[in-house]
Short mmCIF file of C-alpha atoms and ligand atoms in Angstrom, two decimals:
data_model
loop_
_atom_site.label_atom_id
_atom_site.label_comp_id
_atom_site.label_asym_id
_atom_site.label_seq_id
_atom_site.Cartn_x
_atom_site.Cartn_y
_atom_site.Cartn_z
CA MET X 266 87.82 88.29 130.82
CA GLU X 267 90.98 90.24 130.08
CA THR X 268 92.49 91.43 126.82
CA ARG X 269 96.29 91.61 126.65
CA VAL X 270 98.08 94.15 124.52
CA ASP X 271 101.35 93.47 122.66
CA GLU X 272 103.12 95.57 120.04
CA ILE X 273 103.92 93.12 117.23
CA ALA X 274 105.35 95.65 114.76
CA GLU X 275 106.11 99.33 115.21
CA ARG X 276 102.84 100.96 116.36
CA ILE X 277 100.81 97.87 115.48
CA TYR X 278 99.19 96.30 118.53
CA ARG X 279 97.69 92.86 119.02
CA LEU X 280 94.72 92.90 121.41
CA SER X 281 94.23 89.29 122.45
CA THR X 282 91.40 87.75 124.44
CA PHE X 283 91.75 84.07 125.35
CA LEU X 284 88.54 82.09 125.77
CA PRO X 285 89.45 78.75 127.41
CA ALA X 286 86.11 77.04 126.64
CA VAL X 287 86.33 77.43 122.84
CA GLY X 288 87.73 74.56 120.77
CA PRO X 289 89.88 71.69 122.01
CA LYS X 290 92.44 73.82 123.90
CA GLY X 291 90.86 77.27 124.17
CA PHE X 292 91.08 79.94 121.49
CA THR X 293 92.42 83.47 121.15
CA PHE X 294 90.40 86.21 119.49
CA ASN X 295 92.80 88.91 118.33
CA GLN X 296 92.01 92.41 117.15
CA PHE X 297 94.73 94.67 115.77
CA LEU X 298 95.16 98.38 116.34
CA VAL X 299 97.17 100.46 113.89
CA ASP X 300 98.34 103.56 115.73
CA ALA X 301 98.55 106.31 113.11
CA ASP X 302 97.29 109.85 112.65
CA GLN X 303 94.02 108.17 111.69
CA PRO X 304 93.98 105.05 113.90
CA LEU X 305 92.50 101.88 112.42
CA LEU X 306 91.07 98.84 114.19
CA PHE X 307 91.12 95.53 112.28
CA HIS X 308 88.40 93.16 113.58
CA CYS X 309 85.73 94.37 115.99
CA GLY X 310 85.41 91.20 118.07
CA GLN X 311 82.12 89.82 119.33
CA ARG X 312 79.78 92.07 121.28
CA SER X 313 80.58 90.13 124.48
CA LEU X 314 84.26 91.05 124.07
CA PHE X 315 83.67 94.77 123.53
CA PRO X 316 84.18 95.93 127.16
CA ALA X 317 87.53 94.13 127.45
CA VAL X 318 88.78 95.02 123.96
CA SER X 319 87.79 98.67 124.20
CA GLN X 320 89.65 98.91 127.52
CA ALA X 321 92.67 97.41 125.75
CA VAL X 322 92.48 100.02 122.98
CA ALA X 323 92.28 102.72 125.66
CA ARG X 324 95.67 101.60 127.00
CA VAL X 325 97.19 102.67 123.65
CA LEU X 326 95.06 105.63 122.58
CA ASP X 327 91.79 107.43 123.26
CA VAL X 328 89.10 105.17 121.80
CA ARG X 329 87.22 108.22 120.50
CA ARG X 330 90.19 108.88 118.18
CA LEU X 331 89.53 105.73 116.15
CA ARG X 332 88.98 106.77 112.55
CA TRP X 333 88.67 103.48 110.67
CA ILE X 334 87.03 100.17 111.53
CA ALA X 335 87.89 97.33 109.15
CA PHE X 336 87.56 93.55 109.07
CA SER X 337 87.98 90.64 106.70
CA HIS X 338 84.50 89.18 106.47
CA ILE X 339 81.05 89.09 107.99
CA GLU X 340 81.17 86.93 111.12
CA ALA X 341 80.61 87.73 114.79
CA ASP X 342 84.29 87.62 115.77
CA GLU X 343 85.26 89.84 112.83
CA CYS X 344 82.53 92.48 113.04
CA GLY X 345 79.96 91.58 115.74
CA ALA X 346 80.66 94.67 117.85
CA LEU X 347 80.63 97.09 114.89
CA ASP X 348 77.72 99.13 116.26
CA GLU X 349 79.39 99.46 119.66
CA TRP X 350 82.65 100.72 118.10
CA LEU X 351 80.85 103.22 115.87
CA GLU X 352 78.84 104.48 118.82
CA THR X 353 81.94 104.86 121.01
CA ALA X 354 84.07 106.50 118.30
CA PRO X 355 81.83 109.13 116.67
CA ALA X 356 84.36 110.00 113.92
CA ALA X 357 84.99 106.37 112.95
CA ILE X 358 84.08 105.10 109.50
CA VAL X 359 83.60 101.44 108.72
CA THR X 360 85.47 100.35 105.60
CA HIS X 361 85.18 97.12 103.66
CA GLY X 362 85.38 95.77 100.12
CA ALA X 363 82.75 96.55 97.50
CA ILE X 364 81.04 93.15 97.85
CA GLY X 365 80.80 93.40 101.63
CA CYS X 366 79.30 96.88 101.40
CA ALA X 367 76.79 95.69 98.80
CA ILE X 368 75.66 92.54 100.62
CA TRP X 369 75.78 93.80 104.21
CA LEU X 370 77.04 97.20 105.30
CA ASN X 371 75.02 99.44 102.98
CA ASP X 372 71.93 97.97 104.63
CA GLN X 373 73.08 97.10 108.16
CA ALA X 374 75.72 99.62 109.22
CA PRO X 375 74.50 102.46 111.44
CA ARG X 376 76.25 104.94 109.16
CA PRO X 377 77.44 104.68 105.57
CA PRO X 378 80.56 102.58 104.94
CA ARG X 379 83.56 103.56 102.82
CA ALA X 380 83.97 100.90 100.11
CA LEU X 381 87.56 100.13 99.12
CA ALA X 382 88.45 98.69 95.71
CA ASP X 383 90.84 95.76 95.39
CA GLY X 384 94.34 97.20 95.77
CA GLU X 385 93.15 100.59 97.02
CA VAL X 386 95.28 102.24 99.72
CA LEU X 387 94.09 104.15 102.77
CA ASP X 388 96.74 106.63 103.88
CA LEU X 389 96.37 106.72 107.67
CA GLY X 390 99.14 109.27 108.21
CA GLY X 391 102.31 107.40 109.19
CA ARG X 392 100.84 104.04 108.15
CA ARG X 393 99.33 102.94 104.83
CA VAL X 394 96.94 100.00 104.50
CA ARG X 395 96.11 98.34 101.19
CA ARG X 396 92.85 96.43 100.76
CA LEU X 397 93.20 93.06 99.03
CA ASP X 398 90.05 91.26 97.90
CA THR X 399 90.32 87.54 98.72
CA PRO X 400 86.82 86.18 98.03
CA HIS X 401 86.15 82.95 99.98
CA VAL X 402 89.67 83.03 101.49
CA PRO X 403 89.57 82.06 104.29
CA HIS X 404 85.77 82.01 103.86
CA CYS X 405 82.84 84.27 102.92
CA TRP X 406 82.27 86.01 99.58
CA ASP X 407 83.12 89.44 100.97
CA ALA X 408 86.48 88.33 102.41
CA GLY X 409 89.53 90.54 102.07
CA LEU X 410 92.78 91.24 103.89
CA LEU X 411 94.73 94.39 104.69
CA TYR X 412 98.44 94.92 104.12
CA GLU X 413 100.25 97.70 105.98
CA GLU X 414 102.98 98.78 103.61
CA ILE X 415 105.38 100.66 105.91
CA THR X 416 105.88 97.86 108.46
CA GLY X 417 105.18 95.05 105.95
CA THR X 418 102.37 93.67 108.10
CA LEU X 419 99.74 91.41 106.55
CA PHE X 420 96.53 91.11 108.56
CA THR X 421 95.66 87.51 107.78
CA SER X 422 92.26 87.19 109.46
CA ASP X 423 91.59 83.44 109.90
CA LEU X 424 94.50 82.26 107.75
CA PHE X 425 96.96 80.42 110.05
CA THR X 426 94.30 79.91 112.74
CA HIS X 427 95.65 77.78 115.56
CA VAL X 428 94.33 76.84 118.97
CA GLY X 429 95.43 77.42 122.56
CA ASP X 430 97.02 80.54 124.02
CA PRO X 431 100.45 80.65 122.36
CA PRO X 432 102.92 83.57 122.64
CA PRO X 433 101.88 86.87 121.03
CA LEU X 434 104.68 86.72 118.45
CA THR X 435 106.76 83.88 117.09
CA ASP X 436 109.40 83.30 114.43
CA GLY X 437 108.73 79.56 114.61
CA ASP X 438 106.43 77.19 112.75
CA LEU X 439 102.94 78.54 112.09
CA VAL X 440 102.01 76.12 109.34
CA GLY X 441 101.98 72.90 111.40
CA PRO X 442 99.59 74.26 114.05
CA ALA X 443 97.46 75.89 111.31
CA VAL X 444 97.15 72.63 109.38
CA ALA X 445 96.14 70.82 112.60
CA ALA X 446 93.44 73.44 113.25
CA GLU X 447 92.19 73.23 109.66
CA LYS X 448 91.89 69.45 109.99
CA HIS X 449 89.97 69.90 113.26
CA PHE X 450 87.60 72.73 112.24
CA GLY X 451 87.50 72.62 108.41
CA PHE X 452 86.94 76.39 108.34
CA THR X 453 88.41 77.26 104.95
CA ALA X 454 86.31 77.24 101.77
CA VAL X 455 88.84 75.39 99.61
CA THR X 456 88.41 76.23 95.93
CA PRO X 457 90.73 76.29 92.87
CA ALA X 458 91.45 79.93 93.81
CA THR X 459 92.58 79.30 97.41
CA GLY X 460 96.25 78.51 96.79
CA ALA X 461 96.64 81.26 94.17
CA THR X 462 95.06 83.84 96.48
CA ILE X 463 97.45 82.97 99.32
CA ARG X 464 100.42 83.08 96.91
CA ARG X 465 99.36 86.60 95.93
CA MET X 466 99.84 87.51 99.60
CA ALA X 467 103.24 85.78 99.68
CA ALA X 468 104.36 87.89 96.70
CA LEU X 469 103.98 91.02 98.83
CA GLY X 470 106.93 89.77 100.93
CA PRO X 471 105.40 90.55 104.33
CA ARG X 472 107.65 90.71 107.40
CA THR X 473 104.88 90.29 109.96
CA LEU X 474 101.69 88.23 109.92
CA ALA X 475 98.96 89.53 112.22
CA VAL X 476 96.99 86.34 112.87
CA MET X 477 93.46 86.50 114.25
CA HIS X 478 93.55 83.24 116.23
CA GLY X 479 96.96 82.28 117.67
CA SER X 480 100.45 83.78 117.53
CA SER X 481 101.45 86.48 115.13
CA PHE X 482 104.59 85.84 113.09
CA SER X 483 107.75 87.86 112.59
CA GLY X 484 110.29 87.02 109.87
CA ASP X 485 110.22 86.01 106.20
CA ALA X 486 106.47 85.56 105.96
CA ALA X 487 106.45 84.60 102.27
CA ALA X 488 107.69 81.12 103.23
CA PRO X 489 104.82 80.12 105.53
CA LEU X 490 102.32 81.66 103.10
CA GLU X 491 103.74 79.58 100.22
CA SER X 492 103.65 76.52 102.41
CA LEU X 493 100.03 77.12 103.43
CA ALA X 494 99.07 77.63 99.77
CA GLY X 495 100.66 74.27 98.96
CA PHE X 496 98.69 72.59 101.74
CA TYR X 497 95.38 73.87 100.33
CA ASP X 498 96.37 72.89 96.77
CA ASP X 499 97.04 69.36 98.03
CA LEU X 500 93.72 69.32 99.92
CA LEU X 501 91.87 70.27 96.74
CA ARG X 502 93.74 67.67 94.69
CA ALA X 503 92.81 64.99 97.21
CA ALA X 504 89.10 65.91 97.16
CA PRO X 505 86.82 63.22 95.72
CA ARG X 506 85.67 63.98 92.11
CA ARG X 507 82.09 63.56 91.04
FE1 FE2 Z 167 86.08 83.76 109.94
FE1 FE2 Z 168 88.07 84.64 113.04
#
């Protein structure tokens, strides 16, 4: 198993591990490293990926320098290797939204988490990440995303999930492959808030989308976000009523 490293925005690195046996065409699991005075890792990866992903981090910076560990929601690919990261990086602090700290980290994390409020900014020194609460988007009550304000990078977690091992970065269509994956897996908890939550991300005007499964995107990212929001609105409208 090997994890490839690609810089998708200035000092923002995609650490991608392709697992060919997952899903219909294999599946990438992507962590993101924000290289700043206080480096931040977004997504821990599963425990089985930790050796490969930590070696990938070490190609960019000393793993012991990691200061922040963040993720969107409680699932093995998002935070399974949390304990391993905190053990390897003794100064690292896990940070999550208030709900996630209350329902999971305050009890389960090996050291106390730093809870971030909706809209709160962490100044990393050279990079600034804003926490955005997105409950149940893509899924899980504790879900949230991060937006790096200097590079305009939105860390989308499972939004725009697509299969296979596509290029690290594209300016092409993300929505078509994401809709196909949604139809295959049905991974999003579609509620009346789904479209509105995604439109709130579009309003930020991101220039890069750091996608957890598949290619990241470079360009006018408001357009694919609006389009994805419309897809989920249509899905909700088409749902059978009781
Ligand atoms: Fe997920
Ligand atoms: Fe995921």
